[in-house]
Amino acid sequence: MTRRRQEKAGHRKKEIAAAASKILAHESSSRGSAQKSARLDTNPVGVDIGTSKIVFAQKKHGNVAFTSQLNAFISVEYSKFTESILNQNRINHYRMDESLIVYGDGAEVFANMLNTETGRPMRHGLLNPRESKAIEIIKGILDDIVAPAAKRGTQLCFSIPGAHKEAESDIIYHETILRRHLSNKGYNARSINEGLAVIFSELEKDNFTGIGISAGGGMCNVCLAFLSVPVITFSIRKGGDYIDDAVASVTGEVNTRVRAIKERELDLTEEPRNDVEDALHIYYDDLIVTLVKGLKESLAQTSKIPDFDKPVPIVLSGGSAKPEGFEHRFEMYLNKEDFPIDISEIRTASDPLYATAKGALIAAMFEG
Amino acid sequence: MRQLKELLLQQCLRDREDKTFLKPLPPSTCRRIIEEFAVLVPDPVQKLRFLNRVLERYRKTLSIYKLSPPFQETVVRKLAMDEIERLCPGARKKVRKLIRQGTISAPRPTPWNIYKYRHSIITIVMAALVLGLGTGVASFRNIISPTPSVTQESGDEHAEEIYGLVESPDEQYGEAPDEGNTKVANVSPLPGGKETAYAPESTDNSFPEYIEEPIWLVEESSDRELHSNGLRIITTFTVENEPRIYYRFPRDSDRLPTEADLSSKIVGILYHASESDIIDFIPEKNQSLKKYSKALLKYVCRNKFYHYFINRFGQVFRVVREDHAAFHAGNSVWADDENIYLNLNHAFIGVCFEGKAFEEVKSQPGGPKLTAMKTSTINEAQLISGKELTDWLRVKYHICQGNCVTHGLVSINPEAKLIGYHVDLAHGFPYRRFGLKDKSRCLLPTITEFGFSHDSYFLKVFKGHVWPGIGYSEEHLRSRAGIANIPLAEYRMQLNRRFTRWFEWQKKQKEDQSKDHDQICAMAD
């Protein structure tokens, strides 16, 4: 590398670090205060460990308080200056050889500035086997968001995906690693199926009877429960990431931009305005069709469905269920199928991003 | 890494073996009833508890009660009613009102009444059967051998001679003794089988397992609480200790507890006597009584000995907050139908009466330093307060009467495998005044589950008159060894080993927990 190029690279690094410092100053200060209050609490805790986000829920002063962190990381070249900026701004990171691994919310900020992709410690709802640093990073994010239990044996429930035919043993590994880590923090940690957590959160008025669907980043988790007892759980390995990858692949856009359009502008009730939106419509339809067919097949295959004497509701949650019109499309495709049980209504969770964490919290409070 | 993954997998699969994913659900008509009741619970967590408990209890209900749909509905309705009352005291009235209004369906009268009086019906049927069988056997014996058999009678007399069936404890408190309870227990015919813990009183249904009537907090101020049954608690001395967390040991298995057996629930009440110096309870000594009682209370608080302390005027003081453990039980063992509890500090609430039932004696070298007094110094005011406190705690924590016991009956010397390390309230405790079956006549888990015994020193303390439950338990142990065709000493050794394995394991867990907790605290700091 020539001296001129080295200087240019050094200047660019400083620019990035300074910009990151500004953006993150606000985020870190607000996050810090949330954690401080969490440290003093001994109330039960719910954690949604999703492919794209980790959400922490705890009841405080009669209300449920949520804190979240992006479940992502990025590796940047090590320099003392960058490290000091990260330290000053309390951005989660650690050093590995000649790299700095930035994880959590800070990772996305860096990824946007460097116009690159963040890495994911989880894939399809489970620890990412392709990522050697997955366990270390996810532990780091959990340590940042979940303070050690002030009282030993405090109940904590964390979400896990439903069983998938191809990866049943992987779920066991995933669950055990997370449970062990959280137990070491002093909690009495238990896992809860994501779909069941959605039911606990949203179907209280229906006596926890119905179908809960959590359409997340890595996969969609489904649970049919009767009076809080899970009857069927399953998952499909398609989620927000699948849509992002597929759309980016056919349109030539980077995933980050596709995700931005999906999260900020997409309205499935309106006609697509450009190629990216068109592709998003197509892949959302594909996701919903797969979900509906999977649900129908699971219900048809099982012999243990209880005798429902009245129609049951379906509740949709998760980041992928957020776009306007998702509920309508889901209903449309469901009506096309000859469904084995009667559905009373389809509705979206009051807060789709936090429904699973809230359900996990209810489960923890129930255990406690 | 691969090995670790495989190990984790195996462990997980083992953990999952016990878990049934889909618990059997009641039929649809029953579900409608559960849902009708569930609407009355406004809080989601409480509703979840309600549903889970009703379904769990339904699953555990004997199949005989679920033979036909009307009875299934009755069982579910009764369970739902009980649970709703437990979660929302006073809800029973609301339910009745809603039944009258037609919001909740009315029960079918015939199955409802049959189910309601099922215990009485079963008792009558059983009595009739036993009577019939007894008459038949007697006739048969007369035919075979006209000479009356004395074996059983002499056996009972022998047991009474050794264990000296003491006068009924309630007699000391002015109550009639429990007649007909002096026979040796009927034991389970299968070694290792789960038998009733109330050997001589197994047919005594006069004491319900749980108190169903609500008791609620009427008034609360910064220094005291008033409850609806008249209980007044002085709260100014309340101190903190360590949060409750303990392992339950499965009664019907030799396996060590798993994470699923970890609990922080209060399951029982353990009664203690302070066994402190006692001043005459007379008006002239009022100042000394007050002064001494206060000093004792301060000492108890400082050492976090109990959860509640009842002084000689019947005043109830909260010492250690209820959700924390107190150092009251030491090495101790008790069991209910499902679980065995080792070292009861975390699982039980400690209630201490200021008083004594043992006195120091001057004795020969090697003789006992203590001996049982004829009557306890615990007075009427203390008994009234103790009963109110017991009732309130039993309602609040849904404690079954079987788990309300005195310290003397549970205390052990783990190394020597001896019972009665502490003997406070081991004799003369008026269980019946507290609405409890007399535990001194019950089988002792320390003997039946772990083969503990007692020594001559112990006999001397009680002047040879130890409580009858010991005799029943020994007889039970002998019977089980006989059925298993193992010499009693060997059988006892086997049970002793079981205890040692569990006790050492628990000790290690406790040490590990302390280390982990210290590390976590250090990290948090």
Coordinates of N, CA, C and O in Angstrom, one line a residue, chain B residues 271-405:
Chain B
Y271 N -43.1 -25.9 63.1 CA -43.3 -25.3 64.4 C -42.1 -25.5 65.3 O -41.6 -26.6 65.3
H272 N -41.7 -24.5 66.0 CA -40.6 -24.6 66.9 C -41.0 -24.0 68.2 O -41.9 -23.2 68.4
A273 N -40.2 -24.5 69.2 CA -40.3 -23.8 70.6 C -38.9 -23.2 70.8 O -37.9 -23.8 70.4
S274 N -39.0 -22.0 71.4 CA -37.7 -21.3 71.6 C -36.8 -22.1 72.6 O -35.6 -21.9 72.6
E275 N -37.4 -22.9 73.5 CA -36.7 -23.6 74.5 C -35.8 -22.7 75.3 O -34.7 -23.1 75.7
S276 N -36.2 -21.5 75.5 CA -35.5 -20.5 76.3 C -35.9 -20.5 77.7 O -36.9 -21.2 78.1
D277 N -35.2 -19.7 78.5 CA -35.6 -19.7 79.9 C -37.0 -19.1 80.1 O -37.3 -18.2 79.3
I278 N -37.7 -19.6 81.0 CA -39.1 -19.2 81.1 C -39.4 -18.5 82.5 O -39.0 -19.1 83.5
I279 N -40.0 -17.4 82.4 CA -40.4 -16.7 83.6 C -41.8 -17.0 83.9 O -42.6 -17.2 83.0
D280 N -42.1 -17.1 85.2 CA -43.5 -17.5 85.6 C -44.5 -16.5 85.0 O -44.3 -15.3 85.0
F281 N -45.6 -17.1 84.4 CA -46.6 -16.3 83.7 C -47.6 -15.8 84.7 O -48.7 -16.3 84.8
I282 N -47.2 -14.8 85.4 CA -48.1 -14.2 86.5 C -48.0 -12.7 86.4 O -47.0 -12.1 85.9
P283 N -49.1 -12.0 86.8 CA -49.1 -10.5 86.7 C -47.9 -9.8 87.3 O -47.4 -8.8 86.8
E284 N -47.4 -10.3 88.4 CA -46.3 -9.7 89.1 C -45.1 -9.6 88.3 O -44.2 -8.8 88.5
K285 N -44.9 -10.5 87.4 CA -43.7 -10.6 86.6 C -43.9 -10.0 85.2 O -43.1 -10.2 84.3
N286 N -44.9 -9.1 85.1 CA -45.2 -8.5 83.8 C -44.1 -7.8 83.1 O -43.8 -8.1 81.9
Q287 N -43.4 -7.0 83.9 CA -42.3 -6.2 83.3 C -41.2 -7.2 82.8 O -40.6 -7.0 81.7
S288 N -40.8 -8.2 83.6 CA -39.8 -9.1 83.3 C -40.2 -9.9 82.0 O -39.4 -10.2 81.2
L289 N -41.5 -10.3 82.0 CA -42.0 -11.1 80.8 C -41.8 -10.3 79.6 O -41.3 -10.8 78.5
K290 N -42.1 -9.0 79.6 CA -42.0 -8.1 78.4 C -40.6 -7.9 78.0 O -40.2 -8.1 76.8
K291 N -39.8 -7.7 79.0 CA -38.4 -7.4 78.8 C -37.7 -8.6 78.2 O -37.0 -8.5 77.2
Y292 N -38.0 -9.8 78.8 CA -37.3 -11.0 78.3 C -37.7 -11.3 76.9 O -36.9 -11.7 76.0
S293 N -39.0 -11.2 76.7 CA -39.6 -11.5 75.4 C -39.0 -10.6 74.3 O -38.7 -11.1 73.2
K294 N -38.8 -9.4 74.6 CA -38.3 -8.4 73.6 C -36.8 -8.8 73.3 O -36.4 -8.8 72.1
A295 N -36.1 -9.1 74.3 CA -34.7 -9.5 74.1 C -34.6 -10.7 73.3 O -33.7 -10.8 72.3
L296 N -35.5 -11.7 73.5 CA -35.5 -12.9 72.7 C -35.8 -12.6 71.3 O -35.2 -13.1 70.3
L297 N -36.8 -11.8 71.1 CA -37.2 -11.4 69.7 C -36.0 -10.8 68.9 O -35.8 -11.1 67.8
K298 N -35.3 -9.9 69.6 CA -34.2 -9.2 69.0 C -33.1 -10.2 68.6 O -32.5 -10.2 67.5
Y299 N -32.9 -11.2 69.5 CA -31.9 -12.2 69.2 C -32.3 -13.1 68.0 O -31.5 -13.4 67.2
V300 N -33.6 -13.4 68.0 CA -34.1 -14.2 66.9 C -34.0 -13.4 65.5 O -33.6 -14.0 64.5
C301 N -34.3 -12.1 65.6 CA -34.2 -11.3 64.4 C -32.7 -11.2 63.9 O -32.4 -11.3 62.7
R302 N -31.8 -11.0 64.9 CA -30.4 -10.8 64.5 C -29.9 -12.1 63.8 O -29.1 -12.0 62.9
N303 N -30.3 -13.2 64.3 CA -29.8 -14.5 63.7 C -30.7 -15.1 62.6 O -30.4 -16.1 62.1
K304 N -31.8 -14.3 62.3 CA -32.7 -14.7 61.2 C -33.2 -16.2 61.4 O -33.1 -17.0 60.5
F305 N -33.6 -16.5 62.6 CA -33.9 -17.9 63.0 C -35.3 -18.4 62.4 O -35.4 -19.5 62.0
Y306 N -36.3 -17.5 62.4 CA -37.6 -18.0 62.0 C -38.3 -16.9 61.1 O -37.8 -15.8 61.0
H307 N -39.4 -17.3 60.6 CA -40.2 -16.4 59.8 C -41.2 -15.6 60.8 O -41.5 -14.5 60.6
Y308 N -41.7 -16.4 61.7 CA -42.7 -15.8 62.7 C -42.3 -16.2 64.1 O -41.8 -17.3 64.3
F309 N -42.6 -15.3 65.0 CA -42.3 -15.5 66.4 C -43.5 -15.1 67.2 O -44.1 -14.0 67.0
I310 N -44.0 -16.0 68.0 CA -45.2 -15.7 68.8 C -44.8 -15.7 70.3 O -44.3 -16.7 70.9
N311 N -44.9 -14.5 70.9 CA -44.4 -14.4 72.3 C -45.5 -14.9 73.2 O -46.6 -15.3 72.8
R312 N -45.3 -14.7 74.5 CA -46.1 -15.4 75.5 C -47.4 -14.7 75.7 O -48.4 -15.2 76.3
F313 N -47.5 -13.5 75.1 CA -48.8 -12.8 75.1 C -49.6 -13.1 73.8 O -50.6 -12.4 73.6
G314 N -49.1 -13.9 73.0 CA -49.8 -14.3 71.8 C -49.6 -13.3 70.6 O -50.2 -13.4 69.6
Q315 N -48.6 -12.4 70.8 CA -48.4 -11.4 69.7 C -47.5 -12.1 68.7 O -46.6 -12.8 69.0
V316 N -47.9 -11.8 67.4 CA -47.2 -12.5 66.3 C -46.3 -11.5 65.6 O -46.8 -10.4 65.2
F317 N -45.0 -11.8 65.5 CA -44.1 -10.9 64.9 C -43.5 -11.6 63.6 O -43.2 -12.8 63.7
R318 N -43.5 -10.8 62.5 CA -42.8 -11.3 61.3 C -41.3 -11.1 61.5 O -40.9 -9.9 61.8
V319 N -40.5 -12.1 61.4 CA -39.1 -11.9 61.6 C -38.4 -11.9 60.2 O -38.0 -10.8 59.7
V320 N -38.3 -13.0 59.5 CA -37.7 -13.0 58.2 C -38.8 -12.9 57.2 O -39.9 -13.6 57.4
R321 N -38.7 -12.1 56.2 CA -39.8 -12.0 55.2 C -40.0 -13.4 54.5 O -39.1 -14.2 54.4
E322 N -41.3 -13.6 54.2 CA -41.7 -14.9 53.8 C -41.0 -15.5 52.6 O -40.8 -16.7 52.4
D323 N -40.7 -14.6 51.6 CA -40.1 -15.1 50.4 C -38.6 -15.4 50.5 O -37.9 -15.8 49.6
H324 N -38.1 -15.2 51.7 CA -36.7 -15.5 52.0 C -36.6 -16.7 53.0 O -37.6 -17.0 53.7
A325 N -35.5 -17.5 52.9 CA -35.4 -18.6 53.8 C -34.9 -18.1 55.2 O -34.4 -17.0 55.3
A326 N -35.2 -18.8 56.2 CA -34.8 -18.5 57.6 C -34.0 -19.7 58.1 O -34.2 -20.8 57.6
F327 N -33.1 -19.4 59.0 CA -32.2 -20.5 59.5 C -32.9 -21.3 60.6 O -32.5 -21.2 61.8
H328 N -34.0 -21.9 60.3 CA -34.8 -22.5 61.4 C -34.7 -24.0 61.5 O -34.9 -24.6 62.6
A329 N -34.5 -24.7 60.4 CA -34.6 -26.2 60.4 C -33.3 -27.0 60.5 O -33.3 -28.1 61.1
G330 N -32.3 -26.4 60.0 CA -31.0 -27.2 60.0 C -31.1 -28.5 59.2 O -31.9 -28.6 58.3
N331 N -30.4 -29.5 59.7 CA -30.5 -30.8 59.0 C -31.9 -31.4 59.3 O -32.2 -31.7 60.5
S332 N -32.7 -31.6 58.3 CA -34.1 -32.0 58.6 C -34.7 -32.7 57.4 O -34.2 -32.4 56.2
V333 N -35.7 -33.5 57.6 CA -36.3 -34.2 56.5 C -37.8 -34.3 56.7 O -38.3 -34.5 57.8
W334 N -38.6 -34.0 55.7 CA -40.0 -34.2 55.7 C -40.5 -34.6 54.3 O -39.7 -34.4 53.3
A335 N -41.6 -35.2 54.1 CA -42.1 -35.6 52.8 C -43.6 -35.5 52.7 O -44.3 -35.6 53.7
D336 N -44.1 -35.2 51.5 CA -45.5 -35.3 51.2 C -45.7 -36.4 50.2 O -44.8 -37.2 50.0
D337 N -46.9 -36.5 49.6 CA -47.1 -37.6 48.7 C -46.2 -37.7 47.5 O -45.8 -38.7 47.0
E338 N -45.7 -36.5 47.1 CA -44.9 -36.5 45.8 C -43.4 -36.3 46.1 O -42.6 -36.8 45.3
N339 N -43.1 -35.5 47.0 CA -41.7 -35.1 47.2 C -41.2 -35.3 48.6 O -41.9 -35.3 49.5
I340 N -39.8 -35.4 48.6 CA -39.1 -35.4 49.9 C -38.3 -34.1 50.0 O -37.8 -33.7 48.9
Y341 N -38.3 -33.5 51.1 CA -37.6 -32.2 51.3 C -36.5 -32.4 52.3 O -36.7 -32.9 53.4
L342 N -35.3 -32.1 51.8 CA -34.1 -32.2 52.7 C -33.7 -30.8 53.1 O -33.6 -29.9 52.3
N343 N -33.5 -30.6 54.4 CA -33.2 -29.3 55.0 C -34.2 -28.3 54.6 O -34.3 -27.8 53.5
L344 N -35.1 -28.0 55.6 CA -36.4 -27.4 55.3 C -36.3 -25.8 55.4 O -37.3 -25.2 55.3
N345 N -35.1 -25.3 55.5 CA -35.1 -23.8 55.6 C -35.7 -23.1 54.5 O -36.3 -22.0 54.7
H346 N -35.6 -23.6 53.3 CA -36.1 -22.9 52.1 C -37.5 -23.3 51.7 O -38.2 -22.5 51.1
A347 N -37.9 -24.6 52.0 CA -39.2 -25.0 51.6 C -40.3 -24.7 52.6 O -41.5 -24.6 52.2
F348 N -39.9 -24.6 53.9 CA -40.9 -24.4 54.9 C -40.9 -23.0 55.6 O -39.8 -22.4 55.5
I349 N -42.0 -22.7 56.2 CA -42.0 -21.4 57.0 C -41.8 -21.8 58.4 O -42.4 -22.8 58.9
G350 N -40.9 -21.1 59.1 CA -40.6 -21.4 60.5 C -41.4 -20.6 61.4 O -41.4 -19.3 61.3
V351 N -42.2 -21.2 62.3 CA -43.0 -20.5 63.3 C -42.5 -20.9 64.7 O -42.5 -22.1 65.0
C352 N -42.1 -19.9 65.4 CA -41.6 -20.2 66.8 C -42.4 -19.7 67.9 O -42.9 -18.5 67.9
F353 N -42.7 -20.6 68.8 CA -43.5 -20.2 70.0 C -42.4 -19.9 71.1 O -41.5 -20.8 71.3
E354 N -42.6 -18.8 71.8 CA -41.7 -18.6 73.0 C -42.2 -19.6 74.1 O -43.3 -19.5 74.5
G355 N -41.4 -20.5 74.4 CA -41.8 -21.5 75.4 C -40.9 -22.7 75.4 O -39.9 -22.8 74.6
K356 N -41.2 -23.6 76.3 CA -40.3 -24.8 76.4 C -41.2 -26.0 76.8 O -42.2 -25.9 77.5
A357 N -40.7 -27.2 76.4 CA -41.3 -28.4 76.7 C -40.3 -29.4 77.3 O -40.6 -30.6 77.5
F358 N -39.1 -28.9 77.4 CA -38.0 -29.8 77.9 C -37.3 -29.0 79.0 O -37.2 -27.8 78.9
E359 N -36.8 -29.7 80.0 CA -36.1 -29.0 81.1 C -34.7 -29.7 81.3 O -34.5 -30.9 81.0
E360 N -33.8 -28.9 81.7 CA -32.4 -29.4 82.0 C -32.5 -30.2 83.3 O -33.1 -29.9 84.2
V361 N -31.7 -31.3 83.3 CA -31.6 -32.1 84.5 C -30.2 -32.4 84.8 O -29.3 -32.5 84.0
K362 N -30.0 -32.6 86.1 CA -28.6 -33.1 86.5 C -28.6 -34.6 86.4 O -29.5 -35.3 86.9
S363 N -27.7 -35.1 85.7 CA -27.8 -36.5 85.5 C -26.4 -37.2 85.6 O -25.4 -36.5 85.8
Q364 N -26.4 -38.5 85.6 CA -25.2 -39.2 85.6 C -24.3 -39.0 84.4 O -24.9 -38.6 83.4
P365 N -23.0 -39.2 84.4 CA -22.2 -39.0 83.2 C -22.8 -39.9 82.1 O -23.1 -41.1 82.3
G366 N -22.9 -39.3 80.9 CA -23.5 -40.1 79.8 C -25.0 -40.0 79.8 O -25.6 -40.4 78.8
G367 N -25.6 -39.6 80.8 CA -27.1 -39.5 80.9 C -27.6 -38.2 80.1 O -26.8 -37.4 79.8
P368 N -28.9 -38.1 79.9 CA -29.4 -36.9 79.2 C -29.3 -35.6 80.0 O -29.5 -35.7 81.2
K369 N -29.0 -34.6 79.3 CA -29.0 -33.3 80.0 C -30.4 -32.7 80.0 O -30.7 -31.7 80.7
L370 N -31.2 -33.2 79.1 CA -32.6 -32.7 78.9 C -33.6 -33.8 79.2 O -33.3 -35.0 79.0
T371 N -34.7 -33.4 79.7 CA -35.8 -34.4 79.8 C -37.1 -33.7 79.5 O -37.3 -32.5 79.7
A372 N -38.0 -34.5 78.9 CA -39.3 -33.9 78.5 C -40.1 -33.5 79.8 O -40.2 -34.3 80.7
M373 N -40.7 -32.3 79.7 CA -41.6 -31.9 80.8 C -43.0 -32.5 80.6 O -43.3 -32.8 79.5
K374 N -43.7 -32.6 81.7 CA -45.0 -33.2 81.6 C -45.9 -32.3 80.7 O -46.7 -32.8 79.9
T375 N -45.8 -31.0 80.9 CA -46.7 -30.1 80.1 C -45.8 -29.0 79.5 O -44.8 -28.6 80.2
S376 N -46.2 -28.5 78.4 CA -45.5 -27.4 77.7 C -45.9 -26.1 78.3 O -47.0 -26.0 78.9
T377 N -45.0 -25.1 78.2 CA -45.4 -23.8 78.7 C -46.1 -22.9 77.7 O -46.5 -21.8 78.0
I378 N -46.3 -23.5 76.5 CA -47.1 -22.7 75.5 C -48.5 -22.5 76.0 O -49.2 -23.5 76.4
N379 N -48.9 -21.3 76.0 CA -50.2 -21.0 76.6 C -51.3 -20.8 75.6 O -51.1 -20.8 74.4
E380 N -52.5 -20.5 76.2 CA -53.7 -20.4 75.3 C -53.6 -19.3 74.3 O -54.0 -19.4 73.1
A381 N -53.1 -18.1 74.8 CA -53.0 -17.0 73.8 C -52.1 -17.3 72.7 O -52.4 -17.0 71.5
Q382 N -51.0 -18.0 72.9 CA -50.1 -18.4 71.8 C -50.8 -19.5 70.9 O -50.6 -19.4 69.7
L383 N -51.6 -20.4 71.5 CA -52.2 -21.4 70.6 C -53.3 -20.7 69.7 O -53.4 -21.1 68.5
I384 N -54.0 -19.7 70.3 CA -55.0 -19.0 69.4 C -54.3 -18.3 68.3 O -54.7 -18.4 67.1
S385 N -53.2 -17.6 68.6 CA -52.5 -16.8 67.5 C -51.8 -17.8 66.6 O -51.8 -17.6 65.4
G386 N -51.3 -18.9 67.1 CA -50.7 -19.9 66.3 C -51.7 -20.5 65.3 O -51.4 -20.7 64.1
K387 N -52.9 -20.8 65.7 CA -53.9 -21.3 64.8 C -54.3 -20.3 63.7 O -54.4 -20.6 62.6
E388 N -54.4 -19.0 64.1 CA -54.8 -18.0 63.2 C -53.7 -17.9 62.1 O -53.9 -17.8 60.9
L389 N -52.4 -17.9 62.6 CA -51.3 -17.8 61.7 C -51.2 -19.0 60.8 O -51.0 -18.8 59.5
T390 N -51.4 -20.1 61.3 CA -51.4 -21.4 60.5 C -52.4 -21.3 59.4 O -52.2 -21.6 58.2
D391 N -53.7 -21.0 59.8 CA -54.8 -20.9 58.8 C -54.4 -19.9 57.7 O -54.6 -20.2 56.5
W392 N -54.0 -18.8 58.1 CA -53.7 -17.7 57.1 C -52.6 -18.2 56.1 O -52.7 -18.1 54.9
L393 N -51.5 -18.8 56.7 CA -50.4 -19.2 55.8 C -50.9 -20.4 54.9 O -50.5 -20.4 53.8
R394 N -51.7 -21.3 55.5 CA -52.2 -22.4 54.6 C -53.0 -21.9 53.5 O -52.9 -22.4 52.4
V395 N -53.8 -20.9 53.7 CA -54.6 -20.3 52.6 C -53.8 -19.6 51.6 O -53.8 -19.8 50.4
K396 N -52.9 -18.8 52.2 CA -52.0 -17.9 51.3 C -51.2 -18.8 50.4 O -51.0 -18.5 49.2
Y397 N -50.6 -19.8 50.9 CA -49.6 -20.6 50.1 C -50.2 -22.0 49.7 O -49.4 -22.8 49.2
H398 N -51.4 -22.2 50.0 CA -52.1 -23.5 49.6 C -51.3 -24.6 50.2 O -50.8 -25.5 49.4
I399 N -51.1 -24.6 51.5 CA -50.3 -25.6 52.2 C -51.2 -26.7 52.6 O -52.2 -26.5 53.3
C400 N -50.8 -28.0 52.3 CA -51.6 -29.1 52.8 C -51.3 -29.4 54.3 O -50.2 -29.1 54.7
Q401 N -52.3 -29.9 55.0 CA -52.2 -30.1 56.4 C -51.0 -31.1 56.7 O -50.4 -31.0 57.7
G402 N -50.8 -32.0 55.8 CA -49.7 -33.0 56.0 C -48.3 -32.4 56.1 O -47.4 -33.0 56.7
N403 N -48.2 -31.2 55.6 CA -46.9 -30.5 55.6 C -46.7 -29.5 56.8 O -45.9 -28.6 56.7
C404 N -47.6 -29.6 57.8 CA -47.5 -28.8 58.9 C -47.0 -29.7 60.1 O -47.8 -30.5 60.6
V405 N -45.8 -29.5 60.6 CA -45.2 -30.4 61.5 C -44.2 -29.7 62.4 O -43.9 -28.5 62.2

